[in-house]
Amino acid sequence: MDIGRTYLDYNATTPLRPGVRDVLIDALDQFGNPSSVHAEGRTARSYVSTAKTQVAKLVGGSANDIVFCSSATEALNMVVQSNWDSVITLRTEHAAVLAPAKTYDTANLSIEVTDDGIIDLETLPSVIDTARTFGPRVLVCVQAANNETGVLQPVADVVEICHAAGASVLTDAVQVAGKLPIDVTTLGVDYAVISAHKLGGPKGVGALWVRPGQSATPLITGGGQEKGLRGGTENVASIAAFGFAAECAVKSLETEPADSQITKEFERRLVEVSPDCVVIGRNAPRLPNTTSIAMPGRGAETLVIALDLAGFAVSAGAACSSGKVSRSHVIEAMGLGEELSASAIRISRGWETTQDDLDRFVEIWARTVKPSNGLRHVA
Ligand code: PLP
């Protein structure tokens, strides 16, 4: 029996948006080096410049302030490692922020989240005060949306508190870009990072927006590309495809904004067929495409495999690069305990998802989590 495949893992990565492949292939033929002054070089440069304008439009900044690099992970590492005296991280940040922040040792301070995953704004001023004992250069990292739960942070409020206390703000906007409108100017952040493959572009290309007047320390030096912030000949084809994907994302945000009612109704039905399950972050503002659901007693990994065999691609907490599934640090940070953090799976829909996909998922979910189906229970 052909069970077909239903992809519900858009927060891990997305298919290319229609037309992106053509842009990528066309740009591969523009072999010039964007740093060369001759016509071939100028053509390649124009592809990069166009992409900067397109990506800048998606985040609300200016093309001049965009830096392309190999991934959001690289961009986040670069900002975090820019010789701050201390770095404050939300406990639910992505590993691409948490890992470089750890290199600050005791000068890496954490900020707690509520059980719905939202930053504890009340404690932020005192955490910044403590951070300032290490020196005046304080960076606060606050993700715009969480990749596992879709929980949105009040970034503008964070910025207000941080700027009043003289701290700079980095927002990881990887999950929000393309799913909800974002405007770095209105938010007031100092740095924002996005990734092509989360919004319909190719993998291996990311962008950093740096507020004019702010600086960053390059991780890769050499050829002086990207105004000296990112050495290495530009990946012109992927950058061009990223730009086009960003343009498509801007259009679809204008013409068909994501409907969070679809997700709410989907979650209502999941809870209806499995009343013991818990929707993580259910009271928080969230991305319109993301559901994180935990079935106490059921191992997330087992659920993901069972759903995969039934034709559905979903993730257990974070998609882990090693292919291993561990407990979710995000759900643990929300104080929801080991049982939920070991059993949460993420369903994230996108532009190819249909109502029929969701209806069939609810049916399969009901069968998968039924107590008599023989699936392993976790201790
Ligand atoms: N930040 C968040 C919130 C993410 O979800 C991801 C990807 O999983 C990243 C950063 C890293 O993005 P990239 O794959 O471009 O390195």
XYZ file of C-alpha atoms and ligand atoms in Angstrom:
395
model
C 0.000 0.000 0.000
C 1.390 3.428 -0.920
C 0.966 5.553 2.166
C 2.386 8.696 0.523
C 4.357 11.302 2.423
C 3.115 14.328 4.336
C 5.782 16.811 5.377
C 4.931 18.584 8.635
C 8.415 19.696 9.660
C 8.730 23.204 8.184
C 10.559 24.481 11.269
C 13.383 22.001 10.571
C 13.631 23.031 6.946
C 11.318 23.850 4.062
C 10.965 22.734 0.475
C 12.160 25.323 -2.050
C 9.435 27.833 -2.837
C 8.191 27.680 -6.452
C 10.653 29.453 -8.757
C 13.598 29.343 -6.330
C 15.205 26.383 -8.097
C 15.155 28.264 -11.433
C 16.825 31.293 -9.858
C 19.450 29.042 -8.282
C 20.257 27.273 -11.571
C 20.355 30.537 -13.523
C 22.683 32.112 -10.969
C 25.018 29.106 -11.097
C 25.746 30.088 -14.690
C 26.836 33.578 -13.600
C 30.276 32.381 -12.722
C 31.943 35.757 -12.217
C 33.530 36.678 -8.916
C 31.502 39.502 -7.329
C 34.773 41.195 -6.317
C 36.027 41.409 -9.923
C 35.669 44.731 -11.706
C 35.009 43.282 -15.170
C 31.555 42.660 -16.647
C 31.329 39.043 -15.409
C 32.192 40.171 -11.900
C 29.732 43.040 -12.057
C 26.944 40.670 -13.105
C 27.665 38.401 -10.138
C 27.814 41.464 -7.866
C 24.408 42.579 -9.133
C 22.925 39.212 -8.097
C 24.292 39.669 -4.581
C 23.074 43.285 -4.428
C 19.579 42.365 -5.578
C 19.432 39.628 -2.947
C 20.464 42.117 -0.245
C 17.578 44.382 -1.202
C 15.145 41.438 -1.159
C 16.341 40.102 2.203
C 16.413 43.606 3.708
C 12.791 44.084 2.662
C 11.792 40.901 4.467
C 13.293 42.102 7.766
C 12.532 45.794 7.393
C 16.142 46.995 7.226
C 18.378 48.534 4.614
C 20.324 46.469 2.045
C 23.571 48.118 3.177
C 23.266 46.533 6.586
C 22.888 42.916 5.419
C 25.817 40.503 5.691
C 25.545 37.120 3.967
C 27.232 34.091 5.478
C 27.026 30.299 5.419
C 24.106 29.855 7.833
C 22.210 31.413 10.671
C 24.435 29.377 12.979
C 27.490 31.194 11.653
C 25.842 34.610 11.948
C 24.678 33.948 15.519
C 28.131 32.667 16.508
C 29.701 35.761 15.013
C 27.562 38.210 16.969
C 27.814 36.294 20.234
C 31.594 35.997 19.902
C 32.088 39.710 19.208
C 34.148 40.373 22.348
C 31.352 41.291 24.735
C 32.122 41.629 28.420
C 29.127 39.410 29.129
C 26.319 37.675 27.256
C 22.810 37.073 28.586
C 20.863 34.236 27.006
C 17.288 33.102 27.335
C 17.279 29.474 28.489
C 15.198 28.508 25.457
C 17.585 29.911 22.807
C 18.788 27.730 19.961
C 22.104 25.896 20.430
C 23.637 28.238 17.821
C 23.368 30.960 20.513
C 23.783 28.897 23.685
C 26.992 27.137 22.604
C 29.056 30.239 21.711
C 27.645 32.046 24.768
C 29.056 29.276 27.002
C 32.580 30.341 26.000
C 32.019 33.405 28.238
C 31.950 31.026 31.207
C 30.748 32.915 34.315
C 30.072 35.996 32.169
C 27.300 34.038 30.404
C 24.168 34.724 32.429
C 20.809 33.081 31.868
C 17.370 34.492 31.936
C 14.385 32.380 32.898
C 11.134 31.813 31.022
C 7.636 31.225 32.390
C 5.926 27.840 32.034
C 4.520 29.154 28.764
C 8.025 29.860 27.498
C 7.923 33.670 27.678
C 10.871 35.686 28.983
C 10.635 36.787 32.593
C 10.830 40.530 31.880
C 10.702 41.480 35.562
C 14.065 39.882 36.308
C 15.795 41.208 33.180
C 16.994 44.547 34.696
C 18.659 42.795 37.640
C 20.325 40.221 35.345
C 21.686 43.111 33.255
C 22.945 44.814 36.445
C 24.840 41.645 37.373
C 26.177 41.337 33.809
C 27.527 44.891 33.970
C 29.861 43.890 36.805
C 31.915 42.140 34.077
C 32.190 45.363 32.055
C 30.005 47.757 30.060
C 29.637 45.677 26.863
C 26.580 43.496 27.505
C 24.771 41.484 24.811
C 21.259 40.154 25.430
C 20.106 37.338 23.108
C 16.372 36.938 22.684
C 14.881 34.747 19.995
C 11.882 36.174 18.157
C 10.215 32.752 18.018
C 11.196 29.407 19.433
C 11.871 26.641 16.924
C 10.354 23.863 19.064
C 7.283 25.503 20.539
C 6.711 28.498 18.250
C 6.434 30.736 21.355
C 6.971 34.399 20.434
C 9.001 36.692 22.667
C 8.093 40.349 23.336
C 11.268 41.506 21.569
C 10.381 45.226 21.500
C 9.816 45.202 25.287
C 13.122 43.416 25.806
C 14.884 46.024 23.663
C 13.379 48.878 25.659
C 14.677 47.450 28.939
C 18.083 46.548 27.480
C 18.698 49.889 25.794
C 17.682 51.771 28.930
C 20.359 49.759 30.745
C 22.965 50.223 27.993
C 22.877 46.615 26.718
C 22.736 45.561 23.047
C 20.193 43.067 21.705
C 20.573 40.190 19.241
C 17.404 38.563 17.994
C 17.423 35.141 16.368
C 14.662 35.744 13.835
C 15.195 32.460 11.986
C 11.786 30.990 12.777
C 9.734 34.135 12.514
C 11.058 35.340 9.145
C 8.600 34.406 6.424
C 5.959 33.237 8.914
C 5.009 36.589 10.430
C 5.898 40.148 9.420
C 9.059 41.389 11.111
C 10.607 44.837 11.171
C 14.003 45.242 12.785
C 13.608 49.023 12.889
C 10.345 48.914 14.794
C 11.656 46.207 17.106
C 14.727 48.345 17.748
C 17.150 45.396 17.942
C 20.864 45.803 17.220
C 21.373 42.521 15.372
C 18.971 40.120 13.648
C 19.686 36.794 11.998
C 17.699 34.773 9.466
C 18.263 31.596 7.433
C 17.325 30.857 3.805
C 16.283 27.236 4.232
C 13.606 28.055 6.807
C 11.685 30.212 4.354
C 11.849 28.366 1.049
C 15.446 29.019 0.041
C 18.440 26.687 -0.179
C 20.493 25.384 2.738
C 23.911 26.800 3.590
C 23.138 30.508 3.458
C 22.105 32.906 6.190
C 21.975 36.639 6.752
C 22.870 38.995 9.555
C 21.374 42.460 9.808
C 23.522 44.892 11.803
C 22.120 48.205 13.006
C 24.129 51.142 11.592
C 26.615 52.237 14.232
C 26.887 48.745 15.746
C 29.856 46.527 14.990
C 30.697 42.835 15.008
C 33.928 40.882 15.009
C 34.260 38.689 11.912
C 34.712 34.971 12.455
C 36.263 34.601 8.999
C 38.734 37.189 7.793
C 40.653 37.426 4.559
C 39.289 38.871 1.348
C 37.383 41.777 2.857
C 34.038 40.642 1.434
C 30.816 41.786 3.074
C 32.513 44.987 4.247
C 35.148 42.905 6.019
C 32.586 41.156 8.198
C 32.659 37.846 6.340
C 35.695 36.859 4.291
C 35.370 34.387 1.410
C 34.022 34.656 -2.124
C 30.249 34.901 -1.908
C 28.036 31.892 -2.623
C 26.346 33.860 -5.405
C 23.834 31.225 -6.534
C 22.543 30.432 -3.052
C 22.459 34.107 -2.143
C 20.419 34.901 -5.263
C 18.022 32.059 -4.473
C 17.764 33.276 -0.845
C 16.864 36.733 -2.134
C 14.145 35.357 -4.376
C 12.741 33.189 -1.576
C 12.668 36.265 0.677
C 10.775 38.200 -1.995
C 8.236 35.357 -2.312
C 7.875 35.313 1.479
C 7.162 39.058 1.547
C 4.465 38.589 -1.119
C 2.812 35.677 0.618
C 2.814 37.522 3.954
C 0.915 40.310 2.184
C -1.501 38.176 0.192
C -2.076 35.087 2.337
C -1.073 35.739 5.963
C -0.838 32.512 7.967
C -3.996 31.636 9.819
C -3.379 30.696 13.434
C -7.024 29.600 13.700
C -6.104 26.527 11.622
C -3.486 25.587 14.215
C -5.858 26.277 17.125
C -8.540 24.043 15.599
C -5.953 21.350 14.803
C -4.779 21.396 18.430
C -8.351 21.305 19.712
C -8.933 18.137 17.713
C -5.662 16.531 18.879
C -6.679 17.124 22.481
C -10.187 15.855 21.738
C -8.880 12.501 20.472
C -6.169 12.207 23.153
C -7.296 14.114 26.256
C -4.084 13.265 28.170
C -1.848 15.135 25.763
C -0.452 18.576 26.542
C -0.041 21.436 24.050
C 3.187 23.157 25.047
C 3.007 26.959 25.341
C -0.727 26.902 24.722
C -1.363 30.205 26.512
C 1.470 32.100 24.856
C 1.444 34.005 21.587
C 2.919 31.565 19.069
C 3.895 31.168 15.446
C 0.820 30.404 13.371
C 2.297 27.152 11.976
C 3.721 25.378 15.034
C 2.276 22.835 17.449
C 4.359 21.227 20.164
C 2.457 18.409 21.787
C 3.481 15.957 24.471
C 1.877 12.653 25.333
C 3.029 11.847 28.870
C 4.496 8.365 29.057
C 5.241 8.146 25.340
C 8.801 8.586 24.121
C 9.050 11.324 21.495
C 11.432 9.261 19.430
C 9.023 6.331 19.316
C 6.180 8.627 18.318
C 8.250 10.224 15.548
C 9.191 6.805 14.159
C 5.607 5.527 14.327
C 4.345 8.659 12.565
C 7.118 8.391 9.979
C 6.058 4.810 9.220
C 2.516 6.123 8.782
C 3.803 8.677 6.238
C 4.150 11.824 8.386
C 7.397 13.761 8.853
C 7.452 15.510 12.242
C 10.213 16.197 14.767
C 10.928 15.306 18.340
C 11.594 18.627 20.073
C 14.541 19.989 18.149
C 15.765 18.236 15.009
C 19.084 16.994 16.273
C 22.031 17.110 13.868
C 23.328 13.712 14.975
C 19.975 12.079 14.281
C 19.660 11.343 18.003
C 16.710 12.612 19.960
C 17.375 13.892 23.432
C 15.184 15.604 25.984
C 14.127 19.083 24.980
C 16.110 21.781 26.841
C 13.351 24.192 25.799
C 10.590 22.299 27.551
C 12.833 21.664 30.548
C 13.540 25.419 30.748
C 9.786 25.967 30.840
C 9.795 23.889 34.032
C 7.452 21.294 32.556
C 9.506 18.359 33.789
C 11.293 15.358 32.352
C 8.239 13.436 31.301
C 6.925 16.164 29.013
C 10.365 17.118 27.724
C 10.987 13.489 26.735
C 7.673 13.082 24.974
C 7.070 16.337 23.069
C 6.887 16.268 19.308
C 6.670 19.237 16.962
C 4.276 19.530 14.052
C 5.057 22.519 11.844
C 3.080 23.194 8.719
C 3.846 25.301 5.676
C 2.632 26.489 2.317
C 2.181 22.992 0.885
C 0.171 21.706 3.857
C -3.522 21.110 3.201
C -6.481 20.721 5.544
C -6.661 17.104 4.395
C -3.063 16.574 5.640
C -4.087 17.848 9.074
C -7.279 15.765 9.129
C -5.324 12.606 8.305
C -2.719 13.499 10.915
C -5.385 13.728 13.627
C -6.653 10.265 12.650
C -3.188 8.693 12.694
C -2.277 10.484 15.924
C -5.391 9.080 17.618
C -4.392 5.553 16.562
C -0.718 6.050 17.433
C -1.242 7.255 20.992
C -4.045 4.826 21.818
C -2.964 2.951 24.997
C -3.314 -0.471 23.339
C -0.994 0.109 20.383
C 2.057 -1.489 22.009
C 4.331 1.559 21.812
C 7.056 1.767 24.414
C 6.329 3.904 27.453
C 9.138 5.989 28.874
C 9.976 5.850 32.527
N 18.017 29.483 15.144
C 16.868 28.821 15.110
C 15.724 29.304 15.965
C 16.722 27.696 14.311
O 15.561 27.027 14.292
C 17.829 27.274 13.528
C 17.748 26.046 12.719
O 17.368 25.001 13.211
C 19.011 28.027 13.570
C 19.069 29.118 14.400
C 20.203 27.646 12.732
O 19.956 27.890 11.364
P 20.917 27.326 10.240
O 20.409 25.966 9.891
O 20.826 28.292 9.091
O 22.296 27.288 10.798
